[in-house]
Coordinates of C-alpha atoms in Angstrom, one line a residue:
M22 CA 13.5 33.3 8.5
A23 CA 15.9 30.6 7.4
N24 CA 14.8 28.6 10.4
S25 CA 11.2 28.5 9.4
R26 CA 12.2 27.5 5.9
I27 CA 14.1 24.6 7.3
K28 CA 11.1 23.6 9.4
N29 CA 8.9 23.7 6.3
E30 CA 11.4 21.6 4.4
V31 CA 11.3 19.0 7.2
K32 CA 7.5 19.1 7.3
G33 CA 7.4 18.6 3.5
L34 CA 9.7 15.6 3.8
G35 CA 7.4 14.1 6.5
R36 CA 4.4 14.5 4.2
K37 CA 6.2 12.9 1.3
K38 CA 7.1 10.0 3.5
D39 CA 3.5 9.6 4.6
F40 CA 2.4 9.8 1.0
L41 CA 4.9 7.1 0.0
K42 CA 3.8 4.9 2.9
R43 CA 0.2 5.3 1.8
I44 CA 1.1 4.3 -1.8
L45 CA 3.0 1.2 -0.5
N46 CA 0.1 0.3 1.7
I47 CA -2.3 0.5 -1.2
R48 CA 0.0 -1.7 -3.3
E49 CA 0.3 -4.2 -0.5
F50 CA -3.4 -4.1 -0.1
K51 CA -3.9 -4.8 -3.8
Y52 CA -1.5 -7.8 -3.6
L53 CA -3.5 -9.0 -0.6
I54 CA -6.8 -8.8 -2.6
D55 CA -5.2 -10.5 -5.5
D56 CA -4.0 -13.3 -3.2
I57 CA -7.5 -13.7 -1.7
L58 CA -9.1 -13.8 -5.2
L59 CA -6.6 -16.3 -6.4
F60 CA -7.1 -18.5 -3.3
N61 CA -10.9 -18.3 -3.8
A62 CA -10.5 -19.2 -7.5
E63 CA -8.2 -22.1 -6.7
S64 CA -10.5 -23.5 -4.0
K65 CA -13.5 -23.3 -6.3
F66 CA -11.5 -25.1 -9.0
Q67 CA -10.5 -27.8 -6.5
A68 CA -14.2 -28.2 -5.5
K69 CA -15.2 -28.6 -9.1
K70 CA -12.6 -31.2 -9.7
N71 CA -13.8 -33.3 -6.7

C-alpha cells in the first residue's frame, strides 16, 4: 500500500516537472515571437529611413 503511494507521488512529481517545462517552453516561445516581431519592426523602420 505505502509502495503504491510512493509511486503515485513520484508520478505526480514527474507530471509537475513536465507542466513546468511546458510553461517555460511557452514563455521562451513568447520571447522568440517578441524578438521576431521586434526584428521585423526594426527592419521596416530601417527600410523607411533609407
